[in-house]
Amino acid sequence: MKELAFIKRSNERHWVGDGFPVRSIFSYQDIAEEMSPFLLMDHAGPANFPATSHQLGVGQHPHRGFETVTIVYEGGVSHRDSSGGGGTIGPGDVQWMTAASGLIHEEYHSPAFARTGGAFEMVQLWVNLPAKEKMTAPGYQGITADEIPRVALPEGAGEARIIAGQLGDTRGPARTFTPMNVWDMRLKAHHRVTLELPEGHTTALFVLKGAIRLGNRHPVRTAELAVMERRGSQLVIDVEEDTKLLLLNGAPLDEPIVGHGPFVMNTQEEIVQAINDYNSGRFGQIGR
Ligand code: MN
C-alpha cells in the first residue's frame, strides 16, 4: 500500500491579474523533485464575481518549456495565444496548452461570465516537459466536458472523470508527452476507494473540498495537498465527507529544473536564451 509522504497546507492567497484570486497549492520552488513531472498548481476561487463591463483576467504574457492545464469548475475562461490556439471553456471543460518552444497568451473571464458574474472556481496546473521536448512546437487542446469519460467507482463510492491517463479500460482524451494520470474525482462520504497506480510514479491528491483519510490514519482536508510515497501501487482513500479532489500521478522526469517567472527550462543558459528570444519578438504575437 502507498504511504503518505507529507501534507502541504496552503493559506496564502494572491491575485493573478485582476480575475483570478488564487491559492498556491505547490510550486517547484518548494517541492520540485517530489512532484515531478508536475511543476506548480494554483487554485482560483471558489469566489463570487459581480457582473463587469470588461473581462477581468491577465493580459499578454509568455511561457516556454512546459504545459499549462486549466480545469474550470465554475464560471468561464477565454484564452488566446500567439500560436493560433484559443477558445472559451466552461464548467467541466479543460484547456491543455503546450507552451513548449514558446508562446504569448492572455487569460480572461469569458465574455458571458463577465456579463453575468457569479460563482468562479478553476485550477491551473503546470506540467513539465522532458528536456528533449521543451523546444517542440506549441499546441492547444480544448477538451470539453462531454469528451471526458466518467468512471463510476465500485459500490457507489463516487466517480472519476479521466482528463488524462487511464482507469481500468477507460482512457482520457488529453495527449501527454510522458505517462500521467489527471483525474477529477467526486467521492461519497463513508466509502473506501482503492486505486491501482504505477509503482515508482509521483502521486498526489489535492482536496478542493471535503475530507478524506489516507491509510486509515492521516486526515486530509479542504485546500490540502497529500503527497504519497513512490513505492507501492495501491492507494486507499477513506472518505469522511463528500469530497471533490484532483488526483495527480505521473512518471518523474529526473532532470534539472531552472525556472524564471513564466519560463521553466533545464539550465540557466536556456533561461537567458528564453528571455532574449522573448525580448526580440521570437514568441510571435496574438492575432486579431
Ligand atoms: Mn499563463
PDB file of C-alpha atoms and ligand atoms in Angstrom:
ATOM      1  CA  MET A   1       0.000   0.000   0.000  1.00  0.00           C
ATOM      2  CA  LYS A   2       1.147   3.530  -0.733  1.00  0.00           C
ATOM      3  CA  GLU A   3       2.040   5.513   2.388  1.00  0.00           C
ATOM      4  CA  LEU A   4       1.641   9.240   2.911  1.00  0.00           C
ATOM      5  CA  ALA A   5       4.919  11.167   2.465  1.00  0.00           C
ATOM      6  CA  PHE A   6       3.665  14.572   3.654  1.00  0.00           C
ATOM      7  CA  ILE A   7       0.769  17.017   3.582  1.00  0.00           C
ATOM      8  CA  LYS A   8       1.198  20.556   2.268  1.00  0.00           C
ATOM      9  CA  ARG A   9      -1.187  23.183   3.588  1.00  0.00           C
ATOM     10  CA  SER A  10      -1.562  26.453   1.724  1.00  0.00           C
ATOM     11  CA  ASN A  11      -3.082  29.517   3.313  1.00  0.00           C
ATOM     12  CA  GLU A  12      -1.549  32.320   1.339  1.00  0.00           C
ATOM     13  CA  ARG A  13      -3.727  33.887  -1.366  1.00  0.00           C
ATOM     14  CA  HIS A  14      -2.759  36.300  -4.104  1.00  0.00           C
ATOM     15  CA  TRP A  15      -4.237  37.677  -7.305  1.00  0.00           C
ATOM     16  CA  VAL A  16      -3.168  36.649 -10.802  1.00  0.00           C
ATOM     17  CA  GLY A  17      -4.114  39.711 -12.841  1.00  0.00           C
ATOM     18  CA  ASP A  18      -7.446  41.115 -11.643  1.00  0.00           C
ATOM     19  CA  GLY A  19      -9.505  37.988 -12.431  1.00  0.00           C
ATOM     20  CA  PHE A  20      -8.003  35.097 -10.516  1.00  0.00           C
ATOM     21  CA  PRO A  21      -7.807  35.078  -6.696  1.00  0.00           C
ATOM     22  CA  VAL A  22      -5.558  32.053  -6.226  1.00  0.00           C
ATOM     23  CA  ARG A  23      -4.112  29.898  -3.515  1.00  0.00           C
ATOM     24  CA  SER A  24      -0.707  28.470  -4.466  1.00  0.00           C
ATOM     25  CA  ILE A  25      -1.058  24.733  -3.800  1.00  0.00           C
ATOM     26  CA  PHE A  26       2.512  23.790  -4.663  1.00  0.00           C
ATOM     27  CA  SER A  27       5.428  25.042  -6.720  1.00  0.00           C
ATOM     28  CA  TYR A  28       8.712  23.593  -7.975  1.00  0.00           C
ATOM     29  CA  GLN A  29      10.337  26.350  -5.943  1.00  0.00           C
ATOM     30  CA  ASP A  30       9.305  24.433  -2.784  1.00  0.00           C
ATOM     31  CA  ILE A  31       8.786  20.812  -3.818  1.00  0.00           C
ATOM     32  CA  ALA A  32      10.296  20.027  -7.223  1.00  0.00           C
ATOM     33  CA  GLU A  33      11.711  16.508  -7.042  1.00  0.00           C
ATOM     34  CA  GLU A  34       8.728  15.157  -5.090  1.00  0.00           C
ATOM     35  CA  MET A  35       6.104  16.451  -7.553  1.00  0.00           C
ATOM     36  CA  SER A  36       7.857  15.849 -10.902  1.00  0.00           C
ATOM     37  CA  PRO A  37       6.548  15.959 -13.666  1.00  0.00           C
ATOM     38  CA  PHE A  38       4.111  18.481 -12.134  1.00  0.00           C
ATOM     39  CA  LEU A  39       5.632  21.939 -11.610  1.00  0.00           C
ATOM     40  CA  LEU A  40       3.030  24.118  -9.989  1.00  0.00           C
ATOM     41  CA  MET A  41      -0.650  24.362  -9.189  1.00  0.00           C
ATOM     42  CA  ASP A  42      -2.889  27.310  -8.365  1.00  0.00           C
ATOM     43  CA  HIS A  43      -6.472  27.005  -7.118  1.00  0.00           C
ATOM     44  CA  ALA A  44      -8.568  30.035  -8.133  1.00  0.00           C
ATOM     45  CA  GLY A  45     -11.667  30.638  -6.028  1.00  0.00           C
ATOM     46  CA  PRO A  46     -14.195  29.493  -5.116  1.00  0.00           C
ATOM     47  CA  ALA A  47     -15.170  33.150  -5.365  1.00  0.00           C
ATOM     48  CA  ASN A  48     -18.116  35.250  -6.442  1.00  0.00           C
ATOM     49  CA  PHE A  49     -17.679  37.979  -9.015  1.00  0.00           C
ATOM     50  CA  PRO A  50     -20.147  40.752  -9.808  1.00  0.00           C
ATOM     51  CA  ALA A  51     -21.019  41.430 -13.441  1.00  0.00           C
ATOM     52  CA  THR A  52     -18.282  43.547 -15.043  1.00  0.00           C
ATOM     53  CA  SER A  53     -18.288  45.805 -18.095  1.00  0.00           C
ATOM     54  CA  HIS A  54     -14.964  44.364 -19.265  1.00  0.00           C
ATOM     55  CA  GLN A  55     -13.353  40.930 -18.894  1.00  0.00           C
ATOM     56  CA  LEU A  56     -11.206  40.539 -15.792  1.00  0.00           C
ATOM     57  CA  GLY A  57      -8.094  38.411 -16.072  1.00  0.00           C
ATOM     58  CA  VAL A  58      -4.459  38.560 -17.038  1.00  0.00           C
ATOM     59  CA  GLY A  59      -3.119  40.165 -20.219  1.00  0.00           C
ATOM     60  CA  GLN A  60      -0.407  39.066 -22.615  1.00  0.00           C
ATOM     61  CA  HIS A  61       2.472  37.124 -21.106  1.00  0.00           C
ATOM     62  CA  PRO A  62       4.857  34.429 -22.405  1.00  0.00           C
ATOM     63  CA  HIS A  63       5.550  30.810 -21.432  1.00  0.00           C
ATOM     64  CA  ARG A  64       8.286  28.384 -22.506  1.00  0.00           C
ATOM     65  CA  GLY A  65       9.302  24.858 -21.549  1.00  0.00           C
ATOM     66  CA  PHE A  66       6.115  23.277 -20.159  1.00  0.00           C
ATOM     67  CA  GLU A  67       2.328  22.905 -20.463  1.00  0.00           C
ATOM     68  CA  THR A  68      -0.459  24.761 -18.663  1.00  0.00           C
ATOM     69  CA  VAL A  69      -3.600  22.781 -17.854  1.00  0.00           C
ATOM     70  CA  THR A  70      -6.670  24.796 -16.877  1.00  0.00           C
ATOM     71  CA  ILE A  71      -9.628  22.973 -15.349  1.00  0.00           C
ATOM     72  CA  VAL A  72     -12.795  25.046 -14.906  1.00  0.00           C
ATOM     73  CA  TYR A  73     -15.215  24.020 -12.142  1.00  0.00           C
ATOM     74  CA  GLU A  74     -17.453  27.099 -12.181  1.00  0.00           C
ATOM     75  CA  GLY A  75     -17.530  30.181 -14.387  1.00  0.00           C
ATOM     76  CA  GLY A  76     -15.825  30.606 -17.746  1.00  0.00           C
ATOM     77  CA  VAL A  77     -12.351  31.358 -19.079  1.00  0.00           C
ATOM     78  CA  SER A  78     -11.272  32.617 -22.500  1.00  0.00           C
ATOM     79  CA  HIS A  79      -7.785  32.261 -23.849  1.00  0.00           C
ATOM     80  CA  ARG A  80      -5.884  33.290 -26.990  1.00  0.00           C
ATOM     81  CA  ASP A  81      -2.286  32.593 -27.870  1.00  0.00           C
ATOM     82  CA  SER A  82       0.318  33.515 -30.459  1.00  0.00           C
ATOM     83  CA  SER A  83       0.408  30.011 -31.963  1.00  0.00           C
ATOM     84  CA  GLY A  84      -3.200  30.470 -33.096  1.00  0.00           C
ATOM     85  CA  GLY A  85      -4.716  28.484 -30.239  1.00  0.00           C
ATOM     86  CA  GLY A  86      -7.677  29.796 -28.326  1.00  0.00           C
ATOM     87  CA  GLY A  87     -11.109  29.121 -27.003  1.00  0.00           C
ATOM     88  CA  THR A  88     -13.591  29.567 -24.209  1.00  0.00           C
ATOM     89  CA  ILE A  89     -14.020  26.878 -21.593  1.00  0.00           C
ATOM     90  CA  GLY A  90     -16.751  26.473 -19.012  1.00  0.00           C
ATOM     91  CA  PRO A  91     -17.650  24.158 -16.125  1.00  0.00           C
ATOM     92  CA  GLY A  92     -16.197  20.680 -16.644  1.00  0.00           C
ATOM     93  CA  ASP A  93     -14.029  21.749 -19.606  1.00  0.00           C
ATOM     94  CA  VAL A  94     -10.235  21.623 -19.724  1.00  0.00           C
ATOM     95  CA  GLN A  95      -7.675  23.592 -21.688  1.00  0.00           C
ATOM     96  CA  TRP A  96      -4.404  21.719 -22.189  1.00  0.00           C
ATOM     97  CA  MET A  97      -1.926  24.216 -23.637  1.00  0.00           C
ATOM     98  CA  THR A  98       1.553  23.166 -24.696  1.00  0.00           C
ATOM     99  CA  ALA A  99       3.795  26.231 -24.477  1.00  0.00           C
ATOM    100  CA  ALA A 100       6.938  24.220 -25.343  1.00  0.00           C
ATOM    101  CA  SER A 101       9.257  26.417 -27.509  1.00  0.00           C
ATOM    102  CA  GLY A 102       7.274  29.472 -26.539  1.00  0.00           C
ATOM    103  CA  LEU A 103       4.104  31.430 -26.994  1.00  0.00           C
ATOM    104  CA  ILE A 104       2.371  34.525 -25.719  1.00  0.00           C
ATOM    105  CA  HIS A 105      -1.142  34.220 -24.350  1.00  0.00           C
ATOM    106  CA  GLU A 106      -3.851  36.030 -22.429  1.00  0.00           C
ATOM    107  CA  GLU A 107      -6.339  34.548 -19.962  1.00  0.00           C
ATOM    108  CA  TYR A 108      -9.611  36.304 -19.158  1.00  0.00           C
ATOM    109  CA  HIS A 109     -13.036  35.598 -17.753  1.00  0.00           C
ATOM    110  CA  SER A 110     -15.258  34.608 -20.684  1.00  0.00           C
ATOM    111  CA  PRO A 111     -17.480  37.360 -22.166  1.00  0.00           C
ATOM    112  CA  ALA A 112     -20.607  35.518 -20.969  1.00  0.00           C
ATOM    113  CA  PHE A 113     -19.274  35.182 -17.422  1.00  0.00           C
ATOM    114  CA  ALA A 114     -18.193  38.848 -17.324  1.00  0.00           C
ATOM    115  CA  ARG A 115     -21.749  39.831 -18.321  1.00  0.00           C
ATOM    116  CA  THR A 116     -23.475  37.813 -15.602  1.00  0.00           C
ATOM    117  CA  GLY A 117     -20.846  37.379 -12.890  1.00  0.00           C
ATOM    118  CA  GLY A 118     -21.405  34.571 -10.396  1.00  0.00           C
ATOM    119  CA  ALA A 119     -19.502  31.670  -8.907  1.00  0.00           C
ATOM    120  CA  PHE A 120     -15.968  31.098 -10.171  1.00  0.00           C
ATOM    121  CA  GLU A 121     -13.581  28.229  -9.481  1.00  0.00           C
ATOM    122  CA  MET A 122     -10.705  26.787 -11.505  1.00  0.00           C
ATOM    123  CA  VAL A 123      -7.375  25.040 -11.159  1.00  0.00           C
ATOM    124  CA  GLN A 124      -4.290  25.754 -13.221  1.00  0.00           C
ATOM    125  CA  LEU A 125      -1.631  23.079 -13.267  1.00  0.00           C
ATOM    126  CA  TRP A 126       1.807  23.400 -14.885  1.00  0.00           C
ATOM    127  CA  VAL A 127       3.128  20.147 -16.338  1.00  0.00           C
ATOM    128  CA  ASN A 128       6.827  19.936 -17.127  1.00  0.00           C
ATOM    129  CA  LEU A 129       8.140  18.722 -20.475  1.00  0.00           C
ATOM    130  CA  PRO A 130      11.142  16.404 -20.770  1.00  0.00           C
ATOM    131  CA  ALA A 131      14.308  18.242 -21.912  1.00  0.00           C
ATOM    132  CA  LYS A 132      14.079  16.823 -25.418  1.00  0.00           C
ATOM    133  CA  GLU A 133      10.534  18.217 -25.884  1.00  0.00           C
ATOM    134  CA  LYS A 134      10.963  21.676 -24.355  1.00  0.00           C
ATOM    135  CA  MET A 135      11.635  23.293 -27.749  1.00  0.00           C
ATOM    136  CA  THR A 136       8.959  21.385 -29.645  1.00  0.00           C
ATOM    137  CA  ALA A 137       6.167  23.348 -31.385  1.00  0.00           C
ATOM    138  CA  PRO A 138       3.393  24.839 -29.215  1.00  0.00           C
ATOM    139  CA  GLY A 139      -0.037  23.209 -29.205  1.00  0.00           C
ATOM    140  CA  TYR A 140      -3.533  23.617 -27.832  1.00  0.00           C
ATOM    141  CA  GLN A 141      -6.097  21.007 -26.807  1.00  0.00           C
ATOM    142  CA  GLY A 142      -9.531  22.359 -25.953  1.00  0.00           C
ATOM    143  CA  ILE A 143     -11.261  19.486 -24.179  1.00  0.00           C
ATOM    144  CA  THR A 144     -14.983  19.787 -23.499  1.00  0.00           C
ATOM    145  CA  ALA A 145     -16.767  18.131 -20.579  1.00  0.00           C
ATOM    146  CA  ASP A 146     -18.610  15.707 -22.882  1.00  0.00           C
ATOM    147  CA  GLU A 147     -15.262  14.409 -24.195  1.00  0.00           C
ATOM    148  CA  ILE A 148     -14.055  13.492 -20.698  1.00  0.00           C
ATOM    149  CA  PRO A 149     -15.196   9.977 -19.768  1.00  0.00           C
ATOM    150  CA  ARG A 150     -16.633   9.284 -16.323  1.00  0.00           C
ATOM    151  CA  VAL A 151     -15.845   6.079 -14.469  1.00  0.00           C
ATOM    152  CA  ALA A 152     -18.237   5.024 -11.717  1.00  0.00           C
ATOM    153  CA  LEU A 153     -16.325   3.743  -8.696  1.00  0.00           C
ATOM    154  CA  PRO A 154     -17.368   0.408  -7.152  1.00  0.00           C
ATOM    155  CA  GLU A 155     -20.176   0.309  -4.576  1.00  0.00           C
ATOM    156  CA  GLY A 156     -21.457   3.791  -5.333  1.00  0.00           C
ATOM    157  CA  ALA A 157     -18.308   5.420  -3.929  1.00  0.00           C
ATOM    158  CA  GLY A 158     -18.437   8.224  -6.498  1.00  0.00           C
ATOM    159  CA  GLU A 159     -16.855   8.821  -9.881  1.00  0.00           C
ATOM    160  CA  ALA A 160     -13.666   9.826 -11.630  1.00  0.00           C
ATOM    161  CA  ARG A 161     -13.505  11.995 -14.737  1.00  0.00           C
ATOM    162  CA  ILE A 162     -10.435  10.855 -16.655  1.00  0.00           C
ATOM    163  CA  ILE A 163      -8.856  14.004 -18.118  1.00  0.00           C
ATOM    164  CA  ALA A 164      -5.541  12.283 -18.836  1.00  0.00           C
ATOM    165  CA  GLY A 165      -4.338   8.722 -18.375  1.00  0.00           C
ATOM    166  CA  GLN A 166      -6.343   5.593 -17.828  1.00  0.00           C
ATOM    167  CA  LEU A 167      -8.526   3.958 -15.177  1.00  0.00           C
ATOM    168  CA  GLY A 168      -9.431   0.351 -15.970  1.00  0.00           C
ATOM    169  CA  ASP A 169     -10.300   0.312 -19.672  1.00  0.00           C
ATOM    170  CA  THR A 170     -11.213   3.989 -19.783  1.00  0.00           C
ATOM    171  CA  ARG A 171      -8.747   6.429 -21.351  1.00  0.00           C
ATOM    172  CA  GLY A 172      -8.750  10.205 -21.000  1.00  0.00           C
ATOM    173  CA  PRO A 173      -8.642  12.467 -24.063  1.00  0.00           C
ATOM    174  CA  ALA A 174      -5.574  14.615 -23.246  1.00  0.00           C
ATOM    175  CA  ARG A 175      -2.437  13.842 -25.241  1.00  0.00           C
ATOM    176  CA  THR A 176       0.598  13.993 -22.957  1.00  0.00           C
ATOM    177  CA  PHE A 177       4.356  13.788 -23.608  1.00  0.00           C
ATOM    178  CA  THR A 178       5.067  11.478 -20.676  1.00  0.00           C
ATOM    179  CA  PRO A 179       2.865   8.960 -18.810  1.00  0.00           C
ATOM    180  CA  MET A 180       0.474  10.607 -16.354  1.00  0.00           C
ATOM    181  CA  ASN A 181      -2.976  10.460 -14.809  1.00  0.00           C
ATOM    182  CA  VAL A 182      -5.033  13.578 -14.101  1.00  0.00           C
ATOM    183  CA  TRP A 183      -8.423  12.648 -12.647  1.00  0.00           C
ATOM    184  CA  ASP A 184     -11.209  14.930 -11.383  1.00  0.00           C
ATOM    185  CA  MET A 185     -12.839  12.853  -8.635  1.00  0.00           C
ATOM    186  CA  ARG A 186     -16.063  13.155  -6.620  1.00  0.00           C
ATOM    187  CA  LEU A 187     -16.130  10.780  -3.662  1.00  0.00           C
ATOM    188  CA  LYS A 188     -19.058   9.925  -1.403  1.00  0.00           C
ATOM    189  CA  ALA A 189     -18.853  10.077   2.383  1.00  0.00           C
ATOM    190  CA  HIS A 190     -18.265   6.855   4.310  1.00  0.00           C
ATOM    191  CA  HIS A 191     -16.863   4.879   1.373  1.00  0.00           C
ATOM    192  CA  ARG A 192     -13.431   3.360   0.882  1.00  0.00           C
ATOM    193  CA  VAL A 193     -11.837   3.843  -2.543  1.00  0.00           C
ATOM    194  CA  THR A 194      -8.926   1.662  -3.641  1.00  0.00           C
ATOM    195  CA  LEU A 195      -6.952   2.658  -6.729  1.00  0.00           C
ATOM    196  CA  GLU A 196      -4.079   0.918  -8.527  1.00  0.00           C
ATOM    197  CA  LEU A 197      -1.379   3.316  -9.736  1.00  0.00           C
ATOM    198  CA  PRO A 198       2.046   2.679 -11.311  1.00  0.00           C
ATOM    199  CA  GLU A 199       4.750   1.904  -8.752  1.00  0.00           C
ATOM    200  CA  GLY A 200       7.565   4.480  -8.714  1.00  0.00           C
ATOM    201  CA  HIS A 201       5.456   7.336 -10.064  1.00  0.00           C
ATOM    202  CA  THR A 202       4.620  10.566  -8.287  1.00  0.00           C
ATOM    203  CA  THR A 203       1.153  10.537  -6.698  1.00  0.00           C
ATOM    204  CA  ALA A 204      -0.603  13.484  -5.034  1.00  0.00           C
ATOM    205  CA  LEU A 205      -4.178  14.282  -4.056  1.00  0.00           C
ATOM    206  CA  PHE A 206      -5.474  17.834  -3.821  1.00  0.00           C
ATOM    207  CA  VAL A 207      -8.716  18.176  -1.847  1.00  0.00           C
ATOM    208  CA  LEU A 208     -10.708  21.073  -3.308  1.00  0.00           C
ATOM    209  CA  LYS A 209     -13.498  20.461  -0.807  1.00  0.00           C
ATOM    210  CA  GLY A 210     -14.213  17.730   1.687  1.00  0.00           C
ATOM    211  CA  ALA A 211     -12.309  15.426   3.993  1.00  0.00           C
ATOM    212  CA  ILE A 212     -10.573  12.095   3.478  1.00  0.00           C
ATOM    213  CA  ARG A 213      -8.232   9.879   5.440  1.00  0.00           C
ATOM    214  CA  LEU A 214      -5.232   8.051   3.963  1.00  0.00           C
ATOM    215  CA  GLY A 215      -4.147   4.645   5.197  1.00  0.00           C
ATOM    216  CA  ASN A 216      -6.982   4.907   7.729  1.00  0.00           C
ATOM    217  CA  ARG A 217      -4.920   7.440   9.664  1.00  0.00           C
ATOM    218  CA  HIS A 218      -3.895  10.734   8.132  1.00  0.00           C
ATOM    219  CA  PRO A 219      -6.730  13.253   7.653  1.00  0.00           C
ATOM    220  CA  VAL A 220      -6.556  15.440   4.543  1.00  0.00           C
ATOM    221  CA  ARG A 221      -8.958  18.358   4.366  1.00  0.00           C
ATOM    222  CA  THR A 222     -10.057  21.205   2.107  1.00  0.00           C
ATOM    223  CA  ALA A 223      -7.157  23.061   0.432  1.00  0.00           C
ATOM    224  CA  GLU A 224      -4.595  20.444   1.470  1.00  0.00           C
ATOM    225  CA  LEU A 225      -2.269  18.511  -0.850  1.00  0.00           C
ATOM    226  CA  ALA A 226      -1.315  14.971   0.150  1.00  0.00           C
ATOM    227  CA  VAL A 227       1.896  13.709  -1.463  1.00  0.00           C
ATOM    228  CA  MET A 228       2.350   9.943  -1.379  1.00  0.00           C
ATOM    229  CA  GLU A 229       5.496   7.802  -1.281  1.00  0.00           C
ATOM    230  CA  ARG A 230       6.560   6.455  -4.695  1.00  0.00           C
ATOM    231  CA  ARG A 231       6.775   2.846  -3.562  1.00  0.00           C
ATOM    232  CA  GLY A 232       3.705   0.664  -3.576  1.00  0.00           C
ATOM    233  CA  SER A 233       0.915   0.695  -6.145  1.00  0.00           C
ATOM    234  CA  GLN A 234      -2.283   0.613  -4.107  1.00  0.00           C
ATOM    235  CA  LEU A 235      -3.800   3.885  -2.920  1.00  0.00           C
ATOM    236  CA  VAL A 236      -6.501   3.556  -0.250  1.00  0.00           C
ATOM    237  CA  ILE A 237      -8.754   6.549   0.452  1.00  0.00           C
ATOM    238  CA  ASP A 238     -11.288   6.564   3.266  1.00  0.00           C
ATOM    239  CA  VAL A 239     -13.842   9.245   2.514  1.00  0.00           C
ATOM    240  CA  GLU A 240     -15.135  11.075   5.585  1.00  0.00           C
ATOM    241  CA  GLU A 241     -17.245  13.750   3.898  1.00  0.00           C
ATOM    242  CA  ASP A 242     -18.432  14.143   0.308  1.00  0.00           C
ATOM    243  CA  THR A 243     -15.183  15.193  -1.380  1.00  0.00           C
ATOM    244  CA  LYS A 244     -14.073  16.878  -4.578  1.00  0.00           C
ATOM    245  CA  LEU A 245     -10.424  16.124  -5.306  1.00  0.00           C
ATOM    246  CA  LEU A 246      -7.872  16.173  -8.093  1.00  0.00           C
ATOM    247  CA  LEU A 247      -5.574  13.167  -8.436  1.00  0.00           C
ATOM    248  CA  LEU A 248      -2.154  13.781  -9.996  1.00  0.00           C
ATOM    249  CA  ASN A 249       0.046  10.829 -10.908  1.00  0.00           C
ATOM    250  CA  GLY A 250       2.980  10.701 -13.299  1.00  0.00           C
ATOM    251  CA  ALA A 251       6.395   9.366 -14.167  1.00  0.00           C
ATOM    252  CA  PRO A 252       9.058  11.618 -12.605  1.00  0.00           C
ATOM    253  CA  LEU A 253      11.397  13.272 -15.123  1.00  0.00           C
ATOM    254  CA  ASP A 254      14.607  13.279 -13.053  1.00  0.00           C
ATOM    255  CA  GLU A 255      16.029  16.276 -14.930  1.00  0.00           C
ATOM    256  CA  PRO A 256      17.306  19.576 -13.513  1.00  0.00           C
ATOM    257  CA  ILE A 257      14.730  22.368 -13.231  1.00  0.00           C
ATOM    258  CA  VAL A 258      15.740  26.005 -13.681  1.00  0.00           C
ATOM    259  CA  GLY A 259      12.830  28.419 -13.719  1.00  0.00           C
ATOM    260  CA  HIS A 260      12.392  32.154 -14.055  1.00  0.00           C
ATOM    261  CA  GLY A 261       8.838  33.533 -13.961  1.00  0.00           C
ATOM    262  CA  PRO A 262       6.963  32.106 -16.961  1.00  0.00           C
ATOM    263  CA  PHE A 263       9.943  30.092 -18.271  1.00  0.00           C
ATOM    264  CA  VAL A 264      10.942  26.665 -16.928  1.00  0.00           C
ATOM    265  CA  MET A 265      13.981  25.059 -18.522  1.00  0.00           C
ATOM    266  CA  ASN A 266      16.896  22.801 -17.509  1.00  0.00           C
ATOM    267  CA  THR A 267      19.806  25.283 -17.374  1.00  0.00           C
ATOM    268  CA  GLN A 268      20.482  28.945 -16.630  1.00  0.00           C
ATOM    269  CA  GLU A 269      21.742  29.400 -20.218  1.00  0.00           C
ATOM    270  CA  GLU A 270      18.358  28.263 -21.546  1.00  0.00           C
ATOM    271  CA  ILE A 271      16.628  30.801 -19.293  1.00  0.00           C
ATOM    272  CA  VAL A 272      18.826  33.614 -20.618  1.00  0.00           C
ATOM    273  CA  GLN A 273      18.035  32.405 -24.145  1.00  0.00           C
ATOM    274  CA  ALA A 274      14.282  32.419 -23.373  1.00  0.00           C
ATOM    275  CA  ILE A 275      14.441  35.999 -22.073  1.00  0.00           C
ATOM    276  CA  ASN A 276      16.443  37.096 -25.131  1.00  0.00           C
ATOM    277  CA  ASP A 277      14.097  35.314 -27.544  1.00  0.00           C
ATOM    278  CA  TYR A 278      11.051  36.867 -25.873  1.00  0.00           C
ATOM    279  CA  ASN A 279      12.569  40.357 -25.840  1.00  0.00           C
ATOM    280  CA  SER A 280      13.467  40.091 -29.538  1.00  0.00           C
ATOM    281  CA  GLY A 281       9.921  39.108 -30.532  1.00  0.00           C
ATOM    282  CA  ARG A 282      10.571  35.449 -31.329  1.00  0.00           C
ATOM    283  CA  PHE A 283       7.489  34.302 -29.365  1.00  0.00           C
ATOM    284  CA  GLY A 284       5.244  35.805 -32.047  1.00  0.00           C
ATOM    285  CA  GLN A 285       2.135  37.817 -31.332  1.00  0.00           C
ATOM    286  CA  ILE A 286      -1.534  37.228 -30.724  1.00  0.00           C
ATOM    287  CA  GLY A 287      -3.520  37.650 -33.945  1.00  0.00           C
ATOM    288  CA  ARG A 288      -6.576  39.862 -34.132  1.00  0.00           C
TER     289      ARG A 288
HETATM  290 MN    MN B   1      -0.326  31.967 -18.468  1.00  0.00          MN
END
